[in-house]
Coordinates of C-alpha atoms in Angstrom, one line a residue:
M1 CA 54.7 -69.8 -42.3
A2 CA 54.1 -69.5 -38.4
G3 CA 50.1 -69.5 -38.9
V4 CA 49.8 -71.8 -41.7
Q5 CA 52.2 -74.4 -39.7
T6 CA 50.1 -74.0 -36.4
A7 CA 47.1 -74.9 -38.3
V8 CA 48.4 -78.0 -40.0
A9 CA 50.2 -79.3 -36.5
L10 CA 47.0 -78.9 -35.0
R11 CA 45.3 -81.3 -37.5
E12 CA 48.5 -83.7 -37.6
L13 CA 47.6 -83.9 -33.7
G14 CA 44.1 -85.0 -34.2
F15 CA 42.7 -81.6 -33.3
T16 CA 39.1 -81.9 -34.7
G17 CA 37.4 -78.6 -33.9
S18 CA 37.3 -75.8 -36.1
V19 CA 40.6 -73.8 -37.4
T20 CA 40.3 -70.9 -39.2
V21 CA 43.4 -68.8 -40.7
I22 CA 43.0 -65.1 -41.0
G23 CA 45.1 -63.0 -42.9
A24 CA 45.2 -59.5 -44.2
E25 CA 46.9 -60.3 -47.3
P26 CA 44.8 -61.4 -50.2
H27 CA 47.1 -64.2 -51.6
Q28 CA 47.2 -67.9 -50.9
P29 CA 49.3 -68.3 -47.9
Y30 CA 53.2 -68.2 -49.3
D31 CA 56.7 -68.8 -48.1
R32 CA 58.9 -65.5 -48.0
P33 CA 62.2 -66.7 -48.6
P34 CA 61.9 -66.7 -52.4
L35 CA 60.6 -63.4 -52.4
S36 CA 64.3 -62.0 -52.2
K37 CA 65.5 -64.9 -54.8
A38 CA 63.6 -66.6 -57.1
I39 CA 60.4 -64.4 -57.3
L40 CA 62.5 -61.2 -57.3
L41 CA 64.2 -62.4 -60.3
G42 CA 61.4 -63.8 -62.0
T43 CA 62.3 -67.6 -62.1
A44 CA 59.6 -68.7 -59.9
E45 CA 55.9 -67.0 -60.1
G46 CA 55.0 -67.9 -56.9
S47 CA 55.8 -69.6 -53.5
A48 CA 52.3 -70.7 -52.3
F49 CA 52.6 -73.6 -49.4
E50 CA 51.9 -76.9 -51.0
V51 CA 48.8 -77.4 -48.2
D52 CA 45.6 -78.7 -49.1
F53 CA 43.6 -76.5 -46.7
E54 CA 40.1 -77.8 -47.9
E55 CA 41.2 -81.5 -47.4
L56 CA 42.4 -80.5 -43.8
A57 CA 39.3 -78.6 -43.1
I58 CA 41.2 -75.3 -42.4
E59 CA 39.3 -72.3 -43.4
L60 CA 41.1 -69.4 -44.8
R61 CA 39.9 -65.7 -44.4
L62 CA 42.2 -63.8 -46.8
G63 CA 42.4 -60.2 -47.3
C64 CA 40.6 -59.9 -43.9
E65 CA 42.8 -57.5 -41.3
V66 CA 42.3 -58.0 -37.7
T67 CA 42.1 -54.7 -36.0
A68 CA 41.9 -55.5 -32.4
V69 CA 41.5 -58.3 -29.9
R70 CA 39.1 -58.4 -26.9
P71 CA 40.3 -61.5 -24.6
G72 CA 37.7 -60.8 -22.2
A73 CA 34.8 -61.4 -24.8
Y74 CA 36.7 -64.1 -26.8
E75 CA 36.5 -61.9 -30.0
L76 CA 38.6 -60.2 -32.9
D77 CA 37.7 -57.1 -34.4
T78 CA 38.2 -57.1 -38.4
E79 CA 37.1 -55.3 -41.2
A80 CA 34.3 -57.8 -42.0
G81 CA 33.1 -57.6 -38.3
P82 CA 33.7 -59.4 -35.1
V83 CA 35.1 -63.3 -34.9
P84 CA 34.7 -65.2 -31.9
Y85 CA 37.4 -67.9 -30.8
D86 CA 38.1 -70.3 -28.2
V87 CA 41.7 -70.5 -28.6
L88 CA 43.7 -67.7 -30.5
V89 CA 47.4 -68.2 -31.8
I90 CA 48.7 -64.7 -32.7
A91 CA 51.1 -65.2 -35.7
S92 CA 51.2 -61.5 -37.0
G93 CA 54.7 -61.5 -37.8
A94 CA 56.9 -58.5 -38.2
E95 CA 56.8 -55.3 -40.6
P96 CA 59.6 -53.7 -42.3
I97 CA 60.9 -50.4 -40.7
S98 CA 60.5 -47.7 -43.2
L99 CA 63.0 -44.8 -43.7
P100 CA 61.8 -42.0 -41.8
G101 CA 60.5 -39.2 -44.1
T102 CA 60.3 -41.5 -47.1
E103 CA 56.9 -43.2 -46.7
A104 CA 55.3 -41.3 -49.5
V105 CA 58.5 -40.7 -51.8
P106 CA 57.9 -42.4 -55.2
G107 CA 60.6 -44.9 -56.3
V108 CA 61.3 -46.0 -52.5
H109 CA 60.5 -49.5 -51.7
L110 CA 60.3 -52.2 -49.0
L111 CA 60.8 -56.0 -49.4
R112 CA 58.4 -58.1 -47.0
T113 CA 55.5 -59.0 -49.0
L114 CA 54.7 -60.7 -52.4
D115 CA 53.1 -57.5 -53.6
D116 CA 56.5 -55.8 -52.8
A117 CA 58.5 -58.2 -54.8
E118 CA 56.1 -58.0 -57.8
R119 CA 56.5 -54.1 -57.7
L120 CA 60.5 -54.5 -57.7
R121 CA 60.7 -57.1 -60.2
P122 CA 60.3 -55.0 -63.3
L123 CA 62.8 -52.4 -61.8
L124 CA 65.4 -55.3 -61.8
G125 CA 64.4 -56.1 -65.5
T126 CA 65.0 -52.5 -66.7
R127 CA 68.4 -52.7 -64.9
H128 CA 67.9 -49.3 -62.9
D129 CA 70.6 -47.7 -60.7
I130 CA 69.6 -49.0 -57.3
V131 CA 70.4 -47.8 -54.0
V132 CA 69.8 -50.2 -51.1
V133 CA 69.7 -48.6 -47.4
G134 CA 70.9 -51.0 -45.0
A135 CA 73.7 -53.7 -45.4
G136 CA 71.9 -56.3 -43.3
W137 CA 70.7 -59.6 -44.2
I138 CA 67.8 -58.6 -46.5
G139 CA 70.1 -55.6 -48.0
A140 CA 72.9 -58.1 -48.8
E141 CA 70.0 -60.6 -50.4
F142 CA 68.6 -57.7 -52.3
A143 CA 71.9 -56.4 -53.5
T144 CA 72.9 -60.0 -54.6
A145 CA 69.7 -60.3 -56.6
A146 CA 69.9 -57.0 -58.4
R147 CA 73.7 -57.4 -59.3
E148 CA 72.6 -60.8 -61.1
A149 CA 69.9 -59.0 -62.7
G150 CA 72.8 -56.7 -64.0
C151 CA 71.6 -53.6 -62.2
S152 CA 74.0 -50.9 -60.6
V153 CA 73.7 -51.2 -57.0
T154 CA 74.9 -49.1 -54.3
V155 CA 74.5 -50.3 -50.6
V156 CA 74.7 -47.3 -48.1
E157 CA 75.0 -48.6 -44.2
A158 CA 75.0 -46.0 -41.3
A159 CA 77.3 -48.4 -39.2
D160 CA 81.1 -49.1 -40.2
R161 CA 80.5 -52.4 -41.6
P162 CA 77.9 -54.9 -42.8
L163 CA 75.7 -56.8 -40.2
A164 CA 77.1 -54.5 -37.4
G165 CA 74.1 -55.5 -35.4
A166 CA 74.2 -59.1 -35.8
L167 CA 77.9 -60.1 -35.6
P168 CA 81.0 -59.0 -34.1
A169 CA 83.3 -56.7 -36.2
E170 CA 86.0 -59.5 -36.8
V171 CA 83.7 -61.7 -38.4
T172 CA 81.7 -59.0 -40.5
A173 CA 84.8 -57.7 -41.8
P174 CA 85.7 -60.0 -44.3
M175 CA 82.1 -59.7 -45.5
A176 CA 82.7 -56.3 -46.7
G177 CA 85.0 -57.7 -49.7
W178 CA 82.2 -59.7 -50.8
Y179 CA 80.1 -56.4 -51.9
T180 CA 83.4 -55.4 -53.9
E181 CA 83.9 -58.9 -55.4
S182 CA 80.2 -58.7 -56.8
G183 CA 80.5 -55.3 -58.3
T184 CA 78.5 -53.7 -55.4
E185 CA 79.7 -50.4 -53.9
L186 CA 79.4 -50.5 -50.2
I187 CA 79.4 -46.9 -48.5
T188 CA 79.5 -47.4 -44.5
H189 CA 79.3 -44.5 -42.0
A190 CA 76.5 -43.0 -44.3
R191 CA 73.2 -41.8 -43.0
V192 CA 70.5 -41.0 -45.5
A193 CA 69.2 -37.3 -45.1
G194 CA 66.4 -37.6 -47.7
V195 CA 65.4 -39.0 -50.9
E196 CA 64.4 -36.9 -53.8
P197 CA 63.1 -38.1 -57.4
G198 CA 65.9 -40.0 -58.7
T199 CA 68.7 -39.3 -56.1
V200 CA 69.5 -40.2 -52.6
V201 CA 70.8 -37.4 -50.5
L202 CA 73.5 -38.5 -47.8
A203 CA 74.0 -36.4 -44.3
D204 CA 77.4 -35.3 -45.8
G205 CA 76.0 -33.9 -48.8
R206 CA 76.9 -36.6 -51.2
R207 CA 74.3 -37.3 -53.9
I208 CA 73.9 -41.0 -55.1
P209 CA 71.7 -41.7 -58.6
A210 CA 68.9 -44.0 -57.8
G211 CA 66.3 -45.1 -60.1
A212 CA 65.0 -47.1 -57.0
V213 CA 65.6 -47.0 -53.5
V214 CA 65.1 -50.4 -51.5
V215 CA 65.0 -50.0 -47.7
G216 CA 66.4 -52.7 -45.6
I217 CA 67.2 -51.2 -41.9
G218 CA 65.2 -53.9 -40.1
A219 CA 61.5 -55.2 -39.0
R220 CA 59.6 -54.8 -35.9
P221 CA 56.9 -57.1 -34.5
A222 CA 53.6 -56.3 -35.9
T223 CA 51.7 -55.8 -32.6
A224 CA 50.6 -52.1 -32.8
W225 CA 46.7 -53.8 -33.2
L226 CA 47.1 -55.1 -29.7
A227 CA 47.1 -51.9 -28.1
G228 CA 44.3 -51.9 -25.1
S229 CA 43.9 -55.7 -25.2
G230 CA 46.2 -56.5 -22.0
I231 CA 48.3 -58.8 -24.0
E232 CA 51.8 -57.8 -22.4
T233 CA 54.5 -56.7 -24.9
G234 CA 58.1 -55.9 -24.4
P235 CA 60.2 -52.6 -25.0
D236 CA 60.9 -54.1 -28.6
G237 CA 57.3 -54.6 -29.1
S238 CA 57.2 -58.5 -29.0
I239 CA 54.5 -60.3 -27.3
T240 CA 56.3 -61.5 -24.1
A241 CA 55.2 -65.3 -24.4
D242 CA 56.0 -67.9 -21.8
R243 CA 58.1 -70.8 -22.2
Y244 CA 54.9 -72.6 -23.4
L245 CA 54.4 -69.8 -25.9
R246 CA 51.4 -68.5 -24.0
T247 CA 50.6 -64.7 -23.7
S248 CA 49.6 -63.1 -20.5
R249 CA 45.9 -63.5 -21.5
P250 CA 43.9 -66.7 -21.2
D251 CA 43.7 -68.9 -24.2
V252 CA 45.9 -66.7 -26.3
Y253 CA 49.4 -68.0 -27.6
A254 CA 51.8 -66.1 -29.6
V255 CA 54.4 -67.5 -32.3
G256 CA 56.9 -66.6 -34.7
D257 CA 58.4 -63.1 -35.5
C258 CA 55.6 -61.2 -33.3
A259 CA 56.8 -63.1 -30.0
S260 CA 59.7 -63.4 -27.6
F261 CA 60.3 -66.4 -25.4
P262 CA 62.6 -67.0 -22.5
S263 CA 65.3 -69.2 -23.2
A264 CA 66.9 -71.5 -20.4
R265 CA 69.4 -72.7 -22.9
Y266 CA 70.8 -69.0 -23.1
G267 CA 69.4 -67.5 -20.1
R268 CA 67.7 -64.7 -21.7
R269 CA 64.6 -63.9 -23.6
L270 CA 64.8 -64.2 -27.5
L271 CA 63.3 -62.7 -30.3
V272 CA 64.0 -64.5 -33.5
H273 CA 63.1 -62.9 -37.0
H274 CA 63.8 -66.0 -39.0
W275 CA 62.1 -68.7 -41.0
D276 CA 63.2 -71.6 -38.9
N277 CA 61.7 -70.1 -35.9
A278 CA 58.4 -69.7 -37.6
L279 CA 58.5 -73.3 -38.6
Q280 CA 59.5 -74.8 -35.3
G281 CA 57.5 -72.8 -32.8
P282 CA 54.0 -73.7 -34.4
R283 CA 54.6 -77.6 -33.2
T284 CA 55.1 -76.3 -29.6
V285 CA 51.7 -74.3 -29.6
A286 CA 49.9 -76.9 -31.3
A287 CA 50.8 -79.4 -28.6
N288 CA 49.9 -77.1 -25.9
V289 CA 46.6 -76.3 -27.3
V290 CA 45.5 -79.7 -28.1
A291 CA 46.7 -80.6 -24.5
R292 CA 44.6 -77.8 -23.2
V293 CA 41.5 -78.7 -24.8
A294 CA 42.0 -82.4 -23.9
G295 CA 42.2 -81.2 -20.3
E296 CA 38.5 -79.4 -20.9
V297 CA 37.2 -82.4 -22.7
S298 CA 38.3 -84.9 -19.6
G299 CA 37.2 -82.2 -17.0
T300 CA 40.6 -81.2 -15.7
G301 CA 40.6 -77.9 -17.7
S302 CA 38.5 -74.6 -17.9
G303 CA 37.7 -72.1 -20.5
T304 CA 35.3 -72.5 -23.6
G305 CA 37.6 -74.8 -25.8
T306 CA 36.3 -77.1 -28.8
G307 CA 36.6 -80.8 -28.7
A308 CA 39.9 -82.6 -29.7
R309 CA 40.9 -86.1 -30.1
P310 CA 44.4 -87.1 -30.1
A311 CA 46.0 -89.1 -32.9
A312 CA 47.1 -92.5 -32.5
G313 CA 50.6 -92.7 -31.0
T314 CA 50.5 -89.2 -30.0
S315 CA 51.6 -88.2 -26.7
I316 CA 50.3 -85.0 -25.4
G317 CA 51.1 -85.3 -21.5
A318 CA 48.7 -85.2 -18.6
P319 CA 45.3 -83.5 -19.5
G320 CA 45.2 -79.8 -19.1
E321 CA 49.2 -79.8 -18.7
P322 CA 51.3 -78.0 -21.1
P323 CA 53.7 -80.6 -22.6
A324 CA 56.0 -78.6 -24.7
V325 CA 58.6 -76.3 -23.7
Y326 CA 59.7 -74.0 -26.5
D327 CA 63.6 -73.5 -26.3
P328 CA 65.2 -74.1 -29.7
V329 CA 68.8 -73.5 -31.1
P330 CA 68.0 -70.6 -33.2
Y331 CA 68.8 -71.0 -36.8
F332 CA 68.9 -69.2 -40.1
W333 CA 70.7 -68.9 -43.2
S334 CA 71.1 -66.3 -46.1
E335 CA 72.4 -66.7 -49.8
Q336 CA 74.3 -63.5 -50.6
F337 CA 77.2 -62.8 -53.3
G338 CA 77.4 -66.5 -54.1
R339 CA 78.0 -67.6 -50.9
F340 CA 75.7 -69.8 -48.5
V341 CA 76.0 -68.4 -45.0
Q342 CA 74.3 -70.3 -42.1
Y343 CA 74.3 -69.3 -38.4
A344 CA 72.9 -71.4 -35.3
G345 CA 72.7 -70.5 -31.9
D346 CA 73.4 -67.4 -29.8
H347 CA 76.8 -65.9 -29.5
T348 CA 76.0 -63.0 -27.3
D349 CA 77.6 -64.2 -23.8
A350 CA 80.3 -66.1 -25.5
D351 CA 83.6 -65.9 -24.0
T352 CA 85.9 -67.6 -26.8
T353 CA 86.2 -67.5 -30.5
V354 CA 87.6 -70.0 -32.6
W355 CA 88.2 -69.8 -36.3
R356 CA 88.0 -72.9 -38.6
G357 CA 89.7 -71.8 -41.9
D358 CA 91.0 -68.5 -43.2
P359 CA 88.0 -65.9 -43.9
A360 CA 89.7 -65.0 -47.3
D361 CA 88.9 -68.7 -48.7
P362 CA 85.3 -69.2 -50.2
A363 CA 84.4 -71.3 -46.9
W364 CA 85.2 -71.0 -43.5
T365 CA 83.4 -71.4 -39.9
V366 CA 83.5 -69.2 -36.7
L367 CA 82.6 -71.0 -33.5
W368 CA 81.7 -69.4 -30.2
L369 CA 82.3 -71.2 -27.0
R370 CA 81.1 -70.3 -23.3
E371 CA 83.1 -72.1 -20.7
G372 CA 84.2 -74.8 -23.2
A373 CA 80.7 -75.3 -24.5
L374 CA 79.7 -74.5 -27.9
V375 CA 76.9 -72.0 -28.0
A376 CA 77.0 -70.7 -31.7
L377 CA 78.5 -70.8 -35.0
L378 CA 78.5 -69.1 -38.6
A379 CA 79.2 -71.5 -41.4
V380 CA 80.3 -70.0 -44.8
G381 CA 79.8 -72.8 -47.3
R382 CA 80.6 -75.3 -44.7
P383 CA 76.8 -76.9 -44.2
R384 CA 78.6 -80.0 -42.5
D385 CA 79.9 -77.9 -39.7
L386 CA 76.5 -76.3 -39.3
A387 CA 74.7 -79.5 -39.2
Q388 CA 77.2 -81.1 -36.7
G389 CA 77.7 -78.1 -34.7
R390 CA 74.0 -77.5 -34.3
K391 CA 73.6 -80.9 -32.5
V392 CA 76.5 -80.3 -30.3
I393 CA 74.9 -76.9 -29.1
Q394 CA 71.6 -79.0 -28.8
S395 CA 73.2 -81.5 -26.3
G396 CA 75.2 -79.0 -24.5
G397 CA 78.4 -80.4 -25.8
R398 CA 81.9 -79.1 -25.2
L399 CA 84.6 -78.8 -27.8
D400 CA 88.6 -79.4 -27.8
P401 CA 89.2 -75.5 -29.1
Q402 CA 92.6 -76.9 -30.8
R403 CA 90.9 -79.6 -32.8
A404 CA 87.7 -77.5 -33.5
A405 CA 90.2 -75.0 -35.0
D406 CA 91.2 -77.6 -37.6
P407 CA 89.1 -77.5 -40.5
S408 CA 89.8 -80.9 -41.6
V409 CA 88.5 -82.3 -38.2
P410 CA 84.8 -83.0 -38.2
L411 CA 83.1 -80.8 -35.7
K412 CA 81.8 -84.1 -34.0
A413 CA 85.3 -85.6 -33.6
A414 CA 86.4 -82.4 -31.6
S415 CA 83.6 -82.9 -29.0
L416 CA 84.7 -83.6 -25.5

């Protein structure tokens, strides 16, 4: 998503230089959300982006892994040989974390790529007993699909509740019941000691039958290949981009799951592993690349850029000056156990929690405020709350907690 959207945005902004997208996978660039839903269940054959790369003069080099970058030489090292660049945008995404000791065990699967989904799809068709390790977002979505396919599903979670690393305990507590309602067994406080053929062995000695094991215990930025490049990364492995999504090396940008960025809105650096970030960030990168190249063309910049001509009506700021700061309201959604769950913002530093509705009902919302201002919300089956709340967060708006707690009052009407 991030790589393709950057290339498309460059063309939309009138960039006329060459644009090349390099990807390790052999498939036509595709969207990932359907992998845990329609593609997994066989209701869709693919999710390729509807982009005419030829018409946009975007060169695709597929099935070509990049192994290193040498910023001083303005070159990438690939399996097919060196590739020169003038401006580099790193959109290498994230890679799933495997369960230690199971990398070579037959029947253990990850779900990140189209090939992963294709390997898992026939297992759902034969209705295997499936064990999912991890009750996070991907674990819940896969369990939902497996139950829909008629499989027996057990979810094993090391923490005391689902989504323990993502949301507060009082919010995730009602979600544990969703597993039971769907016929999924959820086992918490359970660590996996090992996987044997047909069996998952827990640390307490319990043995769970498993025709297949799906691991969903998180993901890390895919940045190991940057070792020795001088491109700075943080303790979490993410590229430490600045507010313009530039890296520590000249003419190198980073966007999507592989990059963190400083948020003035939330006062800290954010690493967002969600689809919307890979959609929004490329617009900032493309605008800044075009501005940089335009500065070179006008003689105010430096480097080795190729030419660009802004499209009519496009405002890109003063030549050579980065015009676009990236500071979004993070957003993501999840479809699980018959519910549409949406989240916007960042609740980390909130000081007040407001409930809209009863979590025992099919639809409810949680709001997080900081000094009266809405900073985040989670909406279950209430898309209008999400849409209105996201706008309130974007504007820095404050809410009347008493009115906001009434689910019959639109959030925009609860604004102060």
